[in-house]
mmCIF file of C-alpha atoms in Angstrom:
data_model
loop_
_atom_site.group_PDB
_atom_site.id
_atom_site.type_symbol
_atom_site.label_atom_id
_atom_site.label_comp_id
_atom_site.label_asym_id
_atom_site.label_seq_id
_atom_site.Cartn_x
_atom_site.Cartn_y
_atom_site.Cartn_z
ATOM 1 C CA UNK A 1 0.000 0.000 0.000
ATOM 2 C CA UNK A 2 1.494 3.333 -1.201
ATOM 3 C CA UNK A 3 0.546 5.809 1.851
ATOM 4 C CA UNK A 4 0.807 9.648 1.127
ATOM 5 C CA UNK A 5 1.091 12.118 4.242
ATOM 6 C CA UNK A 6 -0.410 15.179 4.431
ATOM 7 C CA UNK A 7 1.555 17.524 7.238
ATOM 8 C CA UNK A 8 5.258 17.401 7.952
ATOM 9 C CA UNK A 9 5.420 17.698 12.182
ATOM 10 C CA UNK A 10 6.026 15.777 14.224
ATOM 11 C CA UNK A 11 3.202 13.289 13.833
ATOM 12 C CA UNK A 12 4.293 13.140 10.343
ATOM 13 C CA UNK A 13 7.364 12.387 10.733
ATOM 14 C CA UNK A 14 7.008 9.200 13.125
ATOM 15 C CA UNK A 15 4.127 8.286 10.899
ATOM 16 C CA UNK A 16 6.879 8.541 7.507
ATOM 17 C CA UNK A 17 9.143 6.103 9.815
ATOM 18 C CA UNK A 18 6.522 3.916 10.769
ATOM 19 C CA UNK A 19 5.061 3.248 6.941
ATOM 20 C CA UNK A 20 8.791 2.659 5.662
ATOM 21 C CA UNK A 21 9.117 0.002 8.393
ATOM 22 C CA UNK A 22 5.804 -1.661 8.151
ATOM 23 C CA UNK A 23 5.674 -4.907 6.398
ATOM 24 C CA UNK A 24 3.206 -4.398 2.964
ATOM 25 C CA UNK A 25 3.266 -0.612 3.219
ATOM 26 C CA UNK A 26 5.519 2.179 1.427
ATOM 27 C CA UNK A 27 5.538 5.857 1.588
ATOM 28 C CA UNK A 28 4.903 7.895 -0.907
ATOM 29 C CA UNK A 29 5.942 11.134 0.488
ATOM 30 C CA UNK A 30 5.471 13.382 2.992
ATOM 31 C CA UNK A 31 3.707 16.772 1.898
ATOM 32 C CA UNK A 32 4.076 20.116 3.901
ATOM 33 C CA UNK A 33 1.579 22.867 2.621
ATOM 34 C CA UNK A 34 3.738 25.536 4.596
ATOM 35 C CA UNK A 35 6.598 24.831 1.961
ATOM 36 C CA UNK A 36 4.743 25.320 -0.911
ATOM 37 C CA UNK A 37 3.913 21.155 -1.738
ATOM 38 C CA UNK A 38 1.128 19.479 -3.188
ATOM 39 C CA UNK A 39 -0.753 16.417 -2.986
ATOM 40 C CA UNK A 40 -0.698 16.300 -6.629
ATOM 41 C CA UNK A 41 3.011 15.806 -6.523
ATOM 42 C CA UNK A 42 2.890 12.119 -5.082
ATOM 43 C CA UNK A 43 3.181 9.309 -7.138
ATOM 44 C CA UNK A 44 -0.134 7.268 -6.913
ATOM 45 C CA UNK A 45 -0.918 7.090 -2.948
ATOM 46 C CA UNK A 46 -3.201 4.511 -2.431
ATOM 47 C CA UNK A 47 -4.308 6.464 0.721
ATOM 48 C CA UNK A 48 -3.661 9.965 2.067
ATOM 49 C CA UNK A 49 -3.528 10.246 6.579
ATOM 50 C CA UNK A 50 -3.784 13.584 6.643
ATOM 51 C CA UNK A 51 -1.588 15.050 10.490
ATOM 52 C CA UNK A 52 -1.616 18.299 9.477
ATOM 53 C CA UNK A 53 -3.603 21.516 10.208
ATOM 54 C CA UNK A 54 -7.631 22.087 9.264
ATOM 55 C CA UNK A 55 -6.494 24.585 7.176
ATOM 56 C CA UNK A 56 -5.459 21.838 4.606
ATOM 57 C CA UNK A 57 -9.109 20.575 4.580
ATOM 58 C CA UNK A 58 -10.140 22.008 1.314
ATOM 59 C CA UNK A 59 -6.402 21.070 -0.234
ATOM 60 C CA UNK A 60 -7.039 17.238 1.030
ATOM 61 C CA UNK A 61 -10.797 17.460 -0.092
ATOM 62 C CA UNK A 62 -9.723 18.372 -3.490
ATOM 63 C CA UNK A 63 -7.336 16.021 -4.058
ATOM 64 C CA UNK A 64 -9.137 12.953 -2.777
ATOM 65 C CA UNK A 65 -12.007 13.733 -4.485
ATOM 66 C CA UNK A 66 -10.344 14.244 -8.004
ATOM 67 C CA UNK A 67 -8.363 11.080 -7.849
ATOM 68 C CA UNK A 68 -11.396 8.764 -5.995
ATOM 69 C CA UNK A 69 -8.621 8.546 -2.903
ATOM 70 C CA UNK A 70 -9.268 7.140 0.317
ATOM 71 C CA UNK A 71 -8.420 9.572 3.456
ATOM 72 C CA UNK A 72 -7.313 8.654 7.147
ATOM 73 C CA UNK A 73 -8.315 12.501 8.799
ATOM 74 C CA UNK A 74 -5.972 12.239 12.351
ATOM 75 C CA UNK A 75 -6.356 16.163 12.671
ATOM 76 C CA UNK A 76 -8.844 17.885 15.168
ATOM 77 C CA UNK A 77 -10.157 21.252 16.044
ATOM 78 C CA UNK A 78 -12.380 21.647 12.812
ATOM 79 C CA UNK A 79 -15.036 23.932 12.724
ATOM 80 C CA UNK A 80 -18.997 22.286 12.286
ATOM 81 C CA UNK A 81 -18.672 23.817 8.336
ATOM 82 C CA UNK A 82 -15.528 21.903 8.347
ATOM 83 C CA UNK A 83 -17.171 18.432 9.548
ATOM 84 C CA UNK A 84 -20.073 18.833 7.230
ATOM 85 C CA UNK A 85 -17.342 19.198 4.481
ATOM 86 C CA UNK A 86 -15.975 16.382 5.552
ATOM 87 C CA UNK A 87 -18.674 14.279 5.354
ATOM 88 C CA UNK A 88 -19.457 15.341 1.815
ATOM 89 C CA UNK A 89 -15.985 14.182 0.915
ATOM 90 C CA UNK A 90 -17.622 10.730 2.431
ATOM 91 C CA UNK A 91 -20.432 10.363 -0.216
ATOM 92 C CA UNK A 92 -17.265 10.261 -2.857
ATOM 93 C CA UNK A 93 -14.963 8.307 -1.349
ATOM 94 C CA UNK A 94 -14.147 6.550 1.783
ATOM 95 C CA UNK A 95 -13.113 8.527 4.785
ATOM 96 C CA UNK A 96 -11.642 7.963 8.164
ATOM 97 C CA UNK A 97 -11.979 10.479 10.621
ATOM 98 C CA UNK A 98 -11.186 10.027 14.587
ATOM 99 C CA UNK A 99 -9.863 12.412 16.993
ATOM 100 C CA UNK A 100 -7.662 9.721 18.396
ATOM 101 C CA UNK A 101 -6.048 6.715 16.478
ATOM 102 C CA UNK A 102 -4.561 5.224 19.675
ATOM 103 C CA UNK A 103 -6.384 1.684 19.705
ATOM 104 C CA UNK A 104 -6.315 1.383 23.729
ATOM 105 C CA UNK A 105 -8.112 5.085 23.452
ATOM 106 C CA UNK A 106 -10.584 3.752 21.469
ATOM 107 C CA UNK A 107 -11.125 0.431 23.220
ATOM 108 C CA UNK A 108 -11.772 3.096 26.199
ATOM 109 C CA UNK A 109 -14.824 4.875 24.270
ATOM 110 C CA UNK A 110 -16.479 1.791 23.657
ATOM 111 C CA UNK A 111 -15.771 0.775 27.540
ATOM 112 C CA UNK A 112 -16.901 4.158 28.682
ATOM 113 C CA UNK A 113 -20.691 4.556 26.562
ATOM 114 C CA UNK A 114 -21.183 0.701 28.044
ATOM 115 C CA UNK A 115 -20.629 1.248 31.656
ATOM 116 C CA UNK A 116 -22.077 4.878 32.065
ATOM 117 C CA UNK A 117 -26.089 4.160 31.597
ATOM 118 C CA UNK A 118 -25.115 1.376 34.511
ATOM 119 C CA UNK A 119 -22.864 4.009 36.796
ATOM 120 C CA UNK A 120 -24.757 7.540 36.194
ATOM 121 C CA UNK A 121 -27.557 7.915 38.638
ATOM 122 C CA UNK A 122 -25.240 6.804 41.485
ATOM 123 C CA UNK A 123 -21.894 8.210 40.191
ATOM 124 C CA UNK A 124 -20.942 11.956 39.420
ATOM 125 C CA UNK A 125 -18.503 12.375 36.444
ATOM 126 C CA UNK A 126 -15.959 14.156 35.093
ATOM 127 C CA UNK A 127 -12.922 13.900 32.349
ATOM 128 C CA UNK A 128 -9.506 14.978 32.652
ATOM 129 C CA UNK A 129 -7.303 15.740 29.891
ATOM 130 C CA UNK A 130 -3.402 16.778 30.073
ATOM 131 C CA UNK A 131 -1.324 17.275 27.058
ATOM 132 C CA UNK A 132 2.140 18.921 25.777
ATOM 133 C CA UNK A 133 2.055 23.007 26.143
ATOM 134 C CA UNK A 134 2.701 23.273 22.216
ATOM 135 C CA UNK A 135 -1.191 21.678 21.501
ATOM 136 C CA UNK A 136 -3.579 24.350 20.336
ATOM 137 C CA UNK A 137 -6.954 23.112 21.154
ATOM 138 C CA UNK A 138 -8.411 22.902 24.772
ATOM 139 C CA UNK A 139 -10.289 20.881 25.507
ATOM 140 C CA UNK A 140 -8.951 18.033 23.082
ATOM 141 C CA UNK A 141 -10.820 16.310 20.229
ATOM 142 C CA UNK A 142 -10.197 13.230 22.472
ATOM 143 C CA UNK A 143 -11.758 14.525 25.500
ATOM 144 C CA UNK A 144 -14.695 15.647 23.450
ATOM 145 C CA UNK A 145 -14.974 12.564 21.655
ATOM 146 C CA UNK A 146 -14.952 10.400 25.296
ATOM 147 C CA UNK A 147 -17.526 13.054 26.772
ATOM 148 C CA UNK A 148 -19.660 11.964 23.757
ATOM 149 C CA UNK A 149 -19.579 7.958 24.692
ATOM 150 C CA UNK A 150 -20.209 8.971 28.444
ATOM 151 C CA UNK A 151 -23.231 11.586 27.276
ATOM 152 C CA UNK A 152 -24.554 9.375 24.371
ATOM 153 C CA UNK A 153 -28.147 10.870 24.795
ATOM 154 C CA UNK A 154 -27.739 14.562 25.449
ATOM 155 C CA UNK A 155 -28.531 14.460 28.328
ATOM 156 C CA UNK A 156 -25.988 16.780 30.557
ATOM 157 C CA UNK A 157 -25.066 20.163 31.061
ATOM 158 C CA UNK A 158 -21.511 20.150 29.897
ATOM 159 C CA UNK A 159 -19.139 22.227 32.278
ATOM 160 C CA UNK A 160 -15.267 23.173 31.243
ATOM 161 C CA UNK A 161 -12.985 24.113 33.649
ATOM 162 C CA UNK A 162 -15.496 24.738 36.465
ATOM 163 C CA UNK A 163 -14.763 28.091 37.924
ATOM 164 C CA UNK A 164 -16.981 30.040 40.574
ATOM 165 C CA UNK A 165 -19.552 29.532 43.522
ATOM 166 C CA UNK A 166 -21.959 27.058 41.959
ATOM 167 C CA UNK A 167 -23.990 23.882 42.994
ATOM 168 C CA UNK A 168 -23.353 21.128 40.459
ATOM 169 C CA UNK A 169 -26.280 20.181 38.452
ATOM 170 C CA UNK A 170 -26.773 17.037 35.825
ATOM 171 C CA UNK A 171 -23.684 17.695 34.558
ATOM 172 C CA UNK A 172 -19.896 16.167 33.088
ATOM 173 C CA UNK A 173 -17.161 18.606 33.559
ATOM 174 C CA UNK A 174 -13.989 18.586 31.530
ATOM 175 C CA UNK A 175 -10.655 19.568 31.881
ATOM 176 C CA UNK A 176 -7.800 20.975 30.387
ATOM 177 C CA UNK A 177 -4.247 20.841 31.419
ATOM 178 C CA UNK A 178 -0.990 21.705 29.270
ATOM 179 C CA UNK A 179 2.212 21.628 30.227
ATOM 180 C CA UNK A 180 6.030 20.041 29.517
ATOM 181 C CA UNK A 181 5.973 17.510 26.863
ATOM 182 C CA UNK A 182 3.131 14.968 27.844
ATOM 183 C CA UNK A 183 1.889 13.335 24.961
ATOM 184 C CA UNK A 184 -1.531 12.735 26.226
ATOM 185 C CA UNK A 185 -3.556 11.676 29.257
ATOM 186 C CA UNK A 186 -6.806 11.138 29.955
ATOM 187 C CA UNK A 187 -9.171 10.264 32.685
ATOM 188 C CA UNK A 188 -12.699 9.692 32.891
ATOM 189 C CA UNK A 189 -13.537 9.334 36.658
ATOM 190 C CA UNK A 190 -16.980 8.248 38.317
ATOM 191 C CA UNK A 191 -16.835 9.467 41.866
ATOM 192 C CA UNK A 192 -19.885 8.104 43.822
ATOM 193 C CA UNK A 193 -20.369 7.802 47.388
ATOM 194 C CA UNK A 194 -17.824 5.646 49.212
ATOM 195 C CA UNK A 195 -16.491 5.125 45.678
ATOM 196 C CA UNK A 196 -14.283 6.340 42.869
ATOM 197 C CA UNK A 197 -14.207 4.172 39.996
ATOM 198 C CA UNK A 198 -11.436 6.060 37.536
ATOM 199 C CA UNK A 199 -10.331 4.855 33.767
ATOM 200 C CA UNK A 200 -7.362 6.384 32.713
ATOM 201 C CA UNK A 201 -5.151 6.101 29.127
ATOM 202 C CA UNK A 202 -1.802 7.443 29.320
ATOM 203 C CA UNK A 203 -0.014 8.198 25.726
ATOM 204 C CA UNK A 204 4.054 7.580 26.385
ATOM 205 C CA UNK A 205 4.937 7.531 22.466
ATOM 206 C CA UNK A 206 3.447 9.263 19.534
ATOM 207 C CA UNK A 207 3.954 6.267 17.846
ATOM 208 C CA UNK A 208 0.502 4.610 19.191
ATOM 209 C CA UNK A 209 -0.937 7.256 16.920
ATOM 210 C CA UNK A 210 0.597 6.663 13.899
ATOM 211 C CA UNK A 211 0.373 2.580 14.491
ATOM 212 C CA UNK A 212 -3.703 2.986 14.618
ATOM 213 C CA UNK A 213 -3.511 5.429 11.254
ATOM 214 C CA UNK A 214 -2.125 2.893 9.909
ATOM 215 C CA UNK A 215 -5.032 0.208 11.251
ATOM 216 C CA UNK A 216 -6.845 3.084 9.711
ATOM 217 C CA UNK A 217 -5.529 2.819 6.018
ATOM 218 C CA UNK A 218 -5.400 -0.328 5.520
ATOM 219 C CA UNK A 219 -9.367 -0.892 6.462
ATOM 220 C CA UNK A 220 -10.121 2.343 4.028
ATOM 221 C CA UNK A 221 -8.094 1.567 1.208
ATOM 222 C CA UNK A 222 -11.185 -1.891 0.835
ATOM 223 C CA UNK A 223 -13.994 0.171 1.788
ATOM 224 C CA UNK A 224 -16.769 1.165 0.062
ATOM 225 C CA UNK A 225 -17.382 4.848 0.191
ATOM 226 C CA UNK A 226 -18.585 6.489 3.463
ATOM 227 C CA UNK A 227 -17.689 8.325 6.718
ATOM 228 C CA UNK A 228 -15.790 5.833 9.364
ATOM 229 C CA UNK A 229 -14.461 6.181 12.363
ATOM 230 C CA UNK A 230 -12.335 3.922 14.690
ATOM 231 C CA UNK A 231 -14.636 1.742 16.113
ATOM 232 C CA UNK A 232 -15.866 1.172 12.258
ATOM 233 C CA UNK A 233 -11.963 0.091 12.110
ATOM 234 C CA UNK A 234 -11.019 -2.139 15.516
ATOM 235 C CA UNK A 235 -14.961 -3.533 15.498
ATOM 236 C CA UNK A 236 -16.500 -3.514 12.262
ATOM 237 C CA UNK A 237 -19.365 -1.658 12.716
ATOM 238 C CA UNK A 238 -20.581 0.923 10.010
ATOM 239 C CA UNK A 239 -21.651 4.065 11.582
ATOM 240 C CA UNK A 240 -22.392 6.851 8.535
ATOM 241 C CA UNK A 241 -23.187 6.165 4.744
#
């Protein structure tokens, strides 16, 4: 499988080592938008994993659309306009798009939206995210993404960074922490009475990220056209046409 790679930081470059050692898979270059590359100058990627910036959206879009290419989207902090163009880019091709690629992450989700309806009229909860003090978006795509398995039907106020004299309603609260170089942690705790039941996933390597992507591109590169996420990829189950 000839992978192209859309962004050239550091993601991108552990996810160029990764492809060159991985049995079955080459690379077919790494593309920086900031120095002026294209998509259009790789030779025939099978896929594109896009670790870039969602200013590249409409570039990647483009591209994938033109040539019927397969995307893996591992960036985060799009805007809703963004996501709907996104999914658009799904009814031409297949897309994968997850906040987190890290399969233990993902494995948590699923773990998370089955224990909550059993845990949330006893338990309060909250989520917990700490990351590097170079990432951009607070909270994370992650954090969001587990506040959505935990809050599956809508039903809670959702409270970030909980400052001032307040009594705390129906509610999840999230938050935010950056600092040093952590890759990424996150906690989901259920703190009842007598009790505190906490699941935590601790990142040590940007490499877990780059090893799901590639999970990622080799389930996209057979599937049919349509918007995919993770658990589409680690359990087989179709989510969006």
């Amino acid at each position: 499988m000839n992978v192209g790679i859309l962004g050239a930081g550091a993601m991108g470059r552990v996810l160029a080592d990764m492809t060159d050692e991985k049995e079955g898979f080459s690379l077919a270059g790494t593309v920086e938008p900031l120095r002026g590359e294209e998509l259009g100058d790789l030779p025939e990627p099978d896929v594109i994993v896009d670790f870039s910036n969602p200013a590249n959206l409409e570039l990647l879009a483009d591209f994938c659309e033109k040539k019927g290419c397969p995307a893996v989207i591992a960036t985060t902090g799009y805007s809703r306009e963004q996501m709907e163009r996104i999914r658009a880019l799904s009814r031409s091709v297949p897309v994968v798009f997850s906040a987190n690629y890290s399969l233990g992450i993902n494995v948590m989700k699923r773990v998370l939206s089955e224990i909550t309806p059993i845990l949330e009229d006893f338990f309060d909860m909250e989520i917990i995210e700490k990351h590097h003090n170079k990432k951009l978006d607070a909270p994370s795509g992650t954090a969001l993404m587990l506040l959505e398995a935990m809050d599956g039907r809508g039903e809670y106020d959702h409270v970030f960074g909980r400052h001032g004299d307040r009594k705390r309603e129906k509610e999840i609260g999230i938050h935010a922490i950056r600092g040093g170089n952590i890759a990424g942690e996150h906690t989901a705790i259920y703190a009842g009475e007598d009790e505190i039941l906490e699941i935590k996933h601790t990142a040590t390597s940007k490499k877990i990220f780059a090893a799901g992507a590639l999970k990622a591109a080799e389930f996209v590169a057979k599937a049919p056209a349509g918007f995919y996420n993770m658990e589409d990829v680690l359990f087989g189950q179709r989510k969006e046409k």
